mmCIF file of C-alpha atoms in Angstrom:
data_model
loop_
_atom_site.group_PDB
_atom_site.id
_atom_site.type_symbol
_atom_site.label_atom_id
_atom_site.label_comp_id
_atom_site.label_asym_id
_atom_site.label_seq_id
_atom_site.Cartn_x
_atom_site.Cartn_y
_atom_site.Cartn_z
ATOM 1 C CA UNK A 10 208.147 63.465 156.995
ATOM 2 C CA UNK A 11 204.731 61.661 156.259
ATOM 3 C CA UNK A 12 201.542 64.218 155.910
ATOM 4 C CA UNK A 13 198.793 63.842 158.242
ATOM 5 C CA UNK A 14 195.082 65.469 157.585
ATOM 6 C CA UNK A 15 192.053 65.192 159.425
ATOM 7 C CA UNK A 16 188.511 66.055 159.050
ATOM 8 C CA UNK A 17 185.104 65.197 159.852
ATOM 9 C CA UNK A 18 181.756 65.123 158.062
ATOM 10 C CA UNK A 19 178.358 65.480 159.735
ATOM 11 C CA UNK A 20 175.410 65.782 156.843
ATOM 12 C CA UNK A 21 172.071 65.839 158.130
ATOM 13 C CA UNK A 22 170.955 64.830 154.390
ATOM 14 C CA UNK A 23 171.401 62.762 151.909
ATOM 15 C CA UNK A 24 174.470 63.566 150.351
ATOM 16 C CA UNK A 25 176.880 61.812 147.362
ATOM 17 C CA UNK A 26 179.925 62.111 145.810
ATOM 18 C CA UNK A 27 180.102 63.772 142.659
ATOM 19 C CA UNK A 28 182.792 62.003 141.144
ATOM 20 C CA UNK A 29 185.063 58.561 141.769
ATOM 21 C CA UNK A 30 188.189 59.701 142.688
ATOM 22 C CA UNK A 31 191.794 58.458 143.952
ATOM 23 C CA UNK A 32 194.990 59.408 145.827
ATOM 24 C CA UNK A 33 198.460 58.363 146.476
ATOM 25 C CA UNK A 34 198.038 58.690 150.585
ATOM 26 C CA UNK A 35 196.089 56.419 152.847
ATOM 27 C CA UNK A 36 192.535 57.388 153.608
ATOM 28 C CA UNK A 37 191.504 55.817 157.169
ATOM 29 C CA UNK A 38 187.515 56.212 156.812
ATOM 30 C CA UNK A 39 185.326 55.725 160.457
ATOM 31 C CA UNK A 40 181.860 55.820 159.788
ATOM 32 C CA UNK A 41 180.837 56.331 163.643
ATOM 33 C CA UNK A 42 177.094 56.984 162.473
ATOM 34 C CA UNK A 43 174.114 56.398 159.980
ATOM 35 C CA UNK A 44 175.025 54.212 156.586
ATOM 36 C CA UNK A 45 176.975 54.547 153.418
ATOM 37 C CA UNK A 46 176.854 53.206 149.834
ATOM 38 C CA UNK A 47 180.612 52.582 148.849
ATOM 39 C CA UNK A 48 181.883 52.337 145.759
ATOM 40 C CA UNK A 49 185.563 51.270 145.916
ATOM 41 C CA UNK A 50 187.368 49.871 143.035
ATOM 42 C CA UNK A 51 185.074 47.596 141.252
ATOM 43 C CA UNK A 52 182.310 46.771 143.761
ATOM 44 C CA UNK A 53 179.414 48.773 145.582
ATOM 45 C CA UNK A 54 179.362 47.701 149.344
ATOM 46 C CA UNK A 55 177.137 48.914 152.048
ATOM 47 C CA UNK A 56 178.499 50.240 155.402
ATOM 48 C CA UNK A 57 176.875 50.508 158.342
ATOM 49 C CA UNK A 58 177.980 52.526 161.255
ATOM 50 C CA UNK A 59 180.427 51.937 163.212
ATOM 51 C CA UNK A 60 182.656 50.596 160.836
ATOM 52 C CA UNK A 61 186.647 51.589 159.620
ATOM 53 C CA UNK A 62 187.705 51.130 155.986
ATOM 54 C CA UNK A 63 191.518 51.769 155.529
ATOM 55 C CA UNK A 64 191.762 52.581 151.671
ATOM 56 C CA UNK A 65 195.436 52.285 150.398
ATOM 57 C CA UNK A 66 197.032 54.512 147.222
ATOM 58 C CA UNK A 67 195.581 54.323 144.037
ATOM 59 C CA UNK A 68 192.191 52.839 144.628
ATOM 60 C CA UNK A 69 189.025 54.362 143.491
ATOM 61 C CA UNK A 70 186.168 55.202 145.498
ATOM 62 C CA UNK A 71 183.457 57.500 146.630
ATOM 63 C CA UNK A 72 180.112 56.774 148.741
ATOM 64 C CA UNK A 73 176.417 57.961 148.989
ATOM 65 C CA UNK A 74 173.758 57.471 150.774
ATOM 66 C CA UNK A 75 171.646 58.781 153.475
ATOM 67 C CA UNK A 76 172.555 61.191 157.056
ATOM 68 C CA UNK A 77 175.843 59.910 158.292
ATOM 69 C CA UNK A 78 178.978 60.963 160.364
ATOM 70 C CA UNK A 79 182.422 60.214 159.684
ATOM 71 C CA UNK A 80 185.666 60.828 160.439
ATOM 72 C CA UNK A 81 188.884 60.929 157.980
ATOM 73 C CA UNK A 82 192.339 60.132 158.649
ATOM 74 C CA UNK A 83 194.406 60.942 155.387
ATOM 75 C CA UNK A 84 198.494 59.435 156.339
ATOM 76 C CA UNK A 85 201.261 59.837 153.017
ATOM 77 C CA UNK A 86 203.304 56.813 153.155
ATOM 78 C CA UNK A 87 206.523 59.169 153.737
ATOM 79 C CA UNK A 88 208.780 58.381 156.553
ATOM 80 C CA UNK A 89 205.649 55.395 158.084
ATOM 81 C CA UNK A 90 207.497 53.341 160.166
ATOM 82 C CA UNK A 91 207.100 49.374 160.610
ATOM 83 C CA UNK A 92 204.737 48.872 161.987
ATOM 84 C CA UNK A 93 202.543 51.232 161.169
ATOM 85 C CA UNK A 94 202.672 50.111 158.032
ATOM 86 C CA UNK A 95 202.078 46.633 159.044
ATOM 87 C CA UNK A 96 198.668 48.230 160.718
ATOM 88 C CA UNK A 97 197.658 49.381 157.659
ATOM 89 C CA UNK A 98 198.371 46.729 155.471
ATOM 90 C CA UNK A 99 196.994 44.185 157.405
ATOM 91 C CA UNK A 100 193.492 46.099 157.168
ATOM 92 C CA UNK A 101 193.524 47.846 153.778
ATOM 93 C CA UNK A 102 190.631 47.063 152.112
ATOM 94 C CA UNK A 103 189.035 45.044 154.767
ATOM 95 C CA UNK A 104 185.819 45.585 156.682
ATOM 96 C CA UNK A 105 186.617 46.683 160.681
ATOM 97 C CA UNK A 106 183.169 46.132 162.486
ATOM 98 C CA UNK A 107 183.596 48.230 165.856
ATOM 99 C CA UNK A 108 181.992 46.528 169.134
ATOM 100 C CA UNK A 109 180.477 49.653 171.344
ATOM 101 C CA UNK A 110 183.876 50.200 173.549
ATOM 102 C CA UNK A 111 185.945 49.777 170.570
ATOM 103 C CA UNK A 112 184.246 52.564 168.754
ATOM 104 C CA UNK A 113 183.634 54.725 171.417
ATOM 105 C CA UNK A 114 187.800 54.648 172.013
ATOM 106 C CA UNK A 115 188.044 55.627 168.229
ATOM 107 C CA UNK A 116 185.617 58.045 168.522
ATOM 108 C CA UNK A 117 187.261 59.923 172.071
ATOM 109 C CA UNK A 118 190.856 59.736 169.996
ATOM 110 C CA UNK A 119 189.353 61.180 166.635
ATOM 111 C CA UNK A 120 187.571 63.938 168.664
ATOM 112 C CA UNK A 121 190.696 64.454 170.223
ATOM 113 C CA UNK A 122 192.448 65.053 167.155
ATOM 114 C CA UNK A 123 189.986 67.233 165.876
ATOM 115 C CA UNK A 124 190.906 69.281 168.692
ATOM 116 C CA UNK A 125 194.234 70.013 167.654
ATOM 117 C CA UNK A 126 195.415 73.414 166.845
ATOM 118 C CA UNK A 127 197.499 73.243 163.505
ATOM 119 C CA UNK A 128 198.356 77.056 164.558
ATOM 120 C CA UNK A 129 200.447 75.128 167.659
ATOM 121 C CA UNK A 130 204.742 74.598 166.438
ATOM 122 C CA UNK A 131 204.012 71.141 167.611
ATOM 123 C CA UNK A 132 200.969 70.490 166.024
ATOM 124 C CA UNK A 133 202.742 67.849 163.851
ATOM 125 C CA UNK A 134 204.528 66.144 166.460
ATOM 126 C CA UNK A 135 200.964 65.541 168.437
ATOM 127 C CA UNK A 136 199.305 64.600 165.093
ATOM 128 C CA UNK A 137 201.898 62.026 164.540
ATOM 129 C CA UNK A 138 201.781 60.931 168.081
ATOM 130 C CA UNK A 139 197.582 60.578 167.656
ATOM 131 C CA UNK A 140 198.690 58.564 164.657
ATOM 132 C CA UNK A 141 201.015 56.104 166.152
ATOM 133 C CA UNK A 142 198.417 55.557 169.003
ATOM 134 C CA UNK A 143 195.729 54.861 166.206
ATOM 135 C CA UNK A 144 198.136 52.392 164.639
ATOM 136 C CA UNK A 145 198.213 50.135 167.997
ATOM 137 C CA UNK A 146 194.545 50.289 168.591
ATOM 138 C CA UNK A 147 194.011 49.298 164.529
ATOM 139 C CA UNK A 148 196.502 46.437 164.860
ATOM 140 C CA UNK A 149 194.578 44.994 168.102
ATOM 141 C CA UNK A 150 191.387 45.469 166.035
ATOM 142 C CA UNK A 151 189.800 42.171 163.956
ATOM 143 C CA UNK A 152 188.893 43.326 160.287
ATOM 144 C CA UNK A 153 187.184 40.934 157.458
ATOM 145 C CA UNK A 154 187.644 40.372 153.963
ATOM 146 C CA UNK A 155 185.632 42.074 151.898
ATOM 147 C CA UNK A 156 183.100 40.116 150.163
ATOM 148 C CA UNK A 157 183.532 38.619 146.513
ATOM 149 C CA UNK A 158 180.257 38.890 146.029
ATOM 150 C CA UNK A 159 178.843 42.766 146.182
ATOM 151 C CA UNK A 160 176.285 43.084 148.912
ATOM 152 C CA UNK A 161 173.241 45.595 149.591
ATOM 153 C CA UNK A 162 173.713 47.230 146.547
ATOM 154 C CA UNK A 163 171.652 49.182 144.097
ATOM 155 C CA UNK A 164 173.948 49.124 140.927
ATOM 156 C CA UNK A 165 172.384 46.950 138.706
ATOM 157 C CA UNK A 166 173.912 43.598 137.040
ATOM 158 C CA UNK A 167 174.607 44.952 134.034
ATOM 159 C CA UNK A 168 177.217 48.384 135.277
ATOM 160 C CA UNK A 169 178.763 46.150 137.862
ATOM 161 C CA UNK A 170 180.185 44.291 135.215
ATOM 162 C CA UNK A 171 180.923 46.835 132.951
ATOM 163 C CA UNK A 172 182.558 48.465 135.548
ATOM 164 C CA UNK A 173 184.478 45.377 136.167
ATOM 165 C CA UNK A 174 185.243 45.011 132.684
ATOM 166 C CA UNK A 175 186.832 48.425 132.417
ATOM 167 C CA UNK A 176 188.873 47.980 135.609
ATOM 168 C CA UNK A 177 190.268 44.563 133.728
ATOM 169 C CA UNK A 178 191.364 45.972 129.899
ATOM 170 C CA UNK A 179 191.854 49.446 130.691
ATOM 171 C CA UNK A 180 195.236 49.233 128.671
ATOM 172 C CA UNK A 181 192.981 47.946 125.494
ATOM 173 C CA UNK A 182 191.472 50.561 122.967
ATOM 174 C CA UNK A 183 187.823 50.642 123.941
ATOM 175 C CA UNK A 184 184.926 52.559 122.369
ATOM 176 C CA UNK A 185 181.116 52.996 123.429
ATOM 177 C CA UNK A 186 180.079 51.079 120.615
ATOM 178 C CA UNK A 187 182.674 48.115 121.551
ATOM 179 C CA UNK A 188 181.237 48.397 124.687
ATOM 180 C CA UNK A 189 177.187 48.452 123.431
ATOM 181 C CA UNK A 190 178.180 45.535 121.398
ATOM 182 C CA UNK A 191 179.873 43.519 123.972
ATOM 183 C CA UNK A 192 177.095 43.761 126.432
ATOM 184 C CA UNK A 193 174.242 43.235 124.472
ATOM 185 C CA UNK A 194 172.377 46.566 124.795
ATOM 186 C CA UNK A 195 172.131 49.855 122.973
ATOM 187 C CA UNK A 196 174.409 52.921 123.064
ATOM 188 C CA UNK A 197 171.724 54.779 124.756
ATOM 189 C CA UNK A 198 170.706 51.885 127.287
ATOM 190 C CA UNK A 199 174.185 51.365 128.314
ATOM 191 C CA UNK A 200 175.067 55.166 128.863
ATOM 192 C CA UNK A 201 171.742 55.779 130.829
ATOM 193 C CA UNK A 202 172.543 53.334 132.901
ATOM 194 C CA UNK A 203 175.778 54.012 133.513
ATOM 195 C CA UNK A 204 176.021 57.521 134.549
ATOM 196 C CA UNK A 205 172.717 57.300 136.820
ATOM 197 C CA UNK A 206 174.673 54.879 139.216
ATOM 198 C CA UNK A 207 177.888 56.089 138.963
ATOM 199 C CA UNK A 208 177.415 59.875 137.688
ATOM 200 C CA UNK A 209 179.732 59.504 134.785
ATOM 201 C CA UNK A 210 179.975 57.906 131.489
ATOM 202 C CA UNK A 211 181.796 54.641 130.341
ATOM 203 C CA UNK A 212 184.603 56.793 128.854
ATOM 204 C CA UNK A 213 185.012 59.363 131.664
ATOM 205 C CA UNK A 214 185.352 56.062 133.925
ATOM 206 C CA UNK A 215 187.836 54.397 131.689
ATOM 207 C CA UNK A 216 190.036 57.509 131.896
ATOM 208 C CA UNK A 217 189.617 57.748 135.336
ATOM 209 C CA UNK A 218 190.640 53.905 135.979
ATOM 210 C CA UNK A 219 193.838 54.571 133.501
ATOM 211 C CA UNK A 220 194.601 58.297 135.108
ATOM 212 C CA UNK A 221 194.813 55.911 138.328
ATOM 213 C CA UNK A 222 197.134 53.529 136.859
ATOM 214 C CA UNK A 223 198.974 56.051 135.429
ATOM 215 C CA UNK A 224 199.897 57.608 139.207
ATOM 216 C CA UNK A 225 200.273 54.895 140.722
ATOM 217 C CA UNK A 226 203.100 53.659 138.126
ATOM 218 C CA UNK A 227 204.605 57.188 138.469
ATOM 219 C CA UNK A 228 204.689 57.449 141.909
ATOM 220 C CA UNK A 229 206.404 53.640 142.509
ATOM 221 C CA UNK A 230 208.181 53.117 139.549
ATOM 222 C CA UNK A 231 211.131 54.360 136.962
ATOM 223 C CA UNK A 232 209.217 54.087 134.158
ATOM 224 C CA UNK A 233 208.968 56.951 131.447
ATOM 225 C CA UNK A 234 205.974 59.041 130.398
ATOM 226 C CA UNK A 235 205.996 57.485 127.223
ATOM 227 C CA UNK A 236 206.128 54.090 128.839
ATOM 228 C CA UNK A 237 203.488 54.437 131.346
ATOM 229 C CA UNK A 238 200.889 56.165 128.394
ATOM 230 C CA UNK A 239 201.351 53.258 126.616
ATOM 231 C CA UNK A 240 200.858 50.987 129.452
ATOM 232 C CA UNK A 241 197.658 52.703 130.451
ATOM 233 C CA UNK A 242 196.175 52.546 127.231
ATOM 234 C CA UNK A 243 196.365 56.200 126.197
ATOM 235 C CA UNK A 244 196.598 57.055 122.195
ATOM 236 C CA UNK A 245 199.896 58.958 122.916
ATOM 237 C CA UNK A 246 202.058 60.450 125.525
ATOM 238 C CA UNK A 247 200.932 64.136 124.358
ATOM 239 C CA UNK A 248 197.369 62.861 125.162
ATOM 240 C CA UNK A 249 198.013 61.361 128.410
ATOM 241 C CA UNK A 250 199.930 64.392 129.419
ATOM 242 C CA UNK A 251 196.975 66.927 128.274
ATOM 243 C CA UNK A 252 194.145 64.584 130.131
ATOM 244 C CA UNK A 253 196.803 64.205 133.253
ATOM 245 C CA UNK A 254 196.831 68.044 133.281
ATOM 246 C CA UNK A 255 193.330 68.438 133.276
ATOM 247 C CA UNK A 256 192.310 66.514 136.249
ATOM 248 C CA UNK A 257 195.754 67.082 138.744
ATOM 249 C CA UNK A 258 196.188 70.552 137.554
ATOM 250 C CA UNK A 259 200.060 69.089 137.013
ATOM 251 C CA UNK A 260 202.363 67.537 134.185
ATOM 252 C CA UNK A 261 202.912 63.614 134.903
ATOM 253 C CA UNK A 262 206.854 64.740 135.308
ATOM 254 C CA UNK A 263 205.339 67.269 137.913
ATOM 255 C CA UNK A 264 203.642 64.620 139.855
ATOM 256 C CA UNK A 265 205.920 62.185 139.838
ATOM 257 C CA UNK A 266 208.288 64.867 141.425
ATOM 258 C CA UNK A 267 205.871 66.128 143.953
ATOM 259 C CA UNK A 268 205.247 62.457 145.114
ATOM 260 C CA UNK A 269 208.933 61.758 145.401
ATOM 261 C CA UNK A 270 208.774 64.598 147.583
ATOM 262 C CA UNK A 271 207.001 63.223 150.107
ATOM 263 C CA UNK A 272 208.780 60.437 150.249
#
């Protein structure tokens, strides 16, 4: 049976993500007040309440900015039928600009949810229910590509395309001087940079971007351990599975079970 968490975030502050970060569920993000900075794959977009982002498995993202409100719909792909996957699809990775009624309805059925008492025994038959209902009104809803060009953004020229760069030859060996050399500016330019808009360095990044690829190929395909380090661009299997530990707190074999799991 698919999983189905909810939560909401009121900050009264600025506030930012730590770190960029990735699952293998769906993440429905409403942002029913204030503004965000998103970072999502490759590209820094600004969103401005009331908006929905539905962010598929395996993407990288996180968001900063000023006082907001949002709400979170996390959905595992599990037992999803037709056409709620259809609703998601369709949207993934598109802008949803809300009109006043339509977000108010969103905002009455998240509040509703929130309401929920997971104590109940049929606390997962209502969430799922509250689900399905979201799935009709996101199908009826109009969402927009998001644009190729990054808009209202304060990364700089030079890690956008670094950034872009690493998302396109993360299976290549790579190195911070490669890097230096490739874009024209010094070691220390580049990694100043880099982790003030993003909070990380080059090389964290690049591990995160192949730690992403690695989960995604374990969670939808046959492939071994061995295969998929290679594939990712990881010096050896022993090293992927050492890093992989590290940041899921669980083997690659022990992922790839707990995500067939869920299935």
């Amino acid at each position: 049976m698919a999983f189905i968490e909810f939560e909401k975030s009121v900050k009264k502050n600025d506030w930012s993500m730590n770190d960029l970060h990735s699952h293998s569920h769906y993440e429905i993000y409403f942002l029913s007040k204030g503004s965000r900075h998103f970072f999502l794959s490759n590209a820094l977009y600004k969103l401005t309440a009331p908006v929905l982002l539905v962010i598929p498995p395996h993407v990288m993202h996180k968001t900063e900015g000023g006082p907001f409100e949002r709400f979170n719909l996390n959905v595992g792909g599990g037992d999803l039928d037709s056409f709620q996957k259809e609703s998601l699809e369709k949207n993934a990775l598109r802008l949803v600009s809300l009109n006043p009624e339509e977000a108010k309805a969103l905002t009455q059925l998240f509040e509703e949810v929130e309401k929920t008492d997971k104590r109940d025994k049929h606390a997962g038959q209502i969430l799922r229910a509250y689900f399905s209902y979201f799935c009709v009104l996101l199908y009826n809803l109009h969402s927009v590509k998001l644009p190729d060009k990054k808009t209202e953004n304060n990364m700089p020229p030079l890690v956008l395309k670094i950034v872009d760069y690493l998302n396109g030859h993360y299976d290549e060996k790579i190195t911070l001087e490669e890097l230096a050399q490739n874009f024209f500016v010094s070691k220390a330019t580049l990694l100043y940079n880099f982790k003030k808009y993003t909070n990380c360095s080059p090389i964290d990044f690049l591990i995160n971007v192949r730690l992403t690829k690695a989960k995604e190929l374990l969670t939808n395909t046959k492939k071994s351990v061995q295969e998929i380090s290679e594939m990712c661009g990881f010096s050896s299997a022993n090293y992927f599975g050492l890093l992989f530990k590290q940041k899921e707190k669980l083997s690659p074999a022990g992922y790839r079970k707990l995500q067939q799991q869920k299935i």
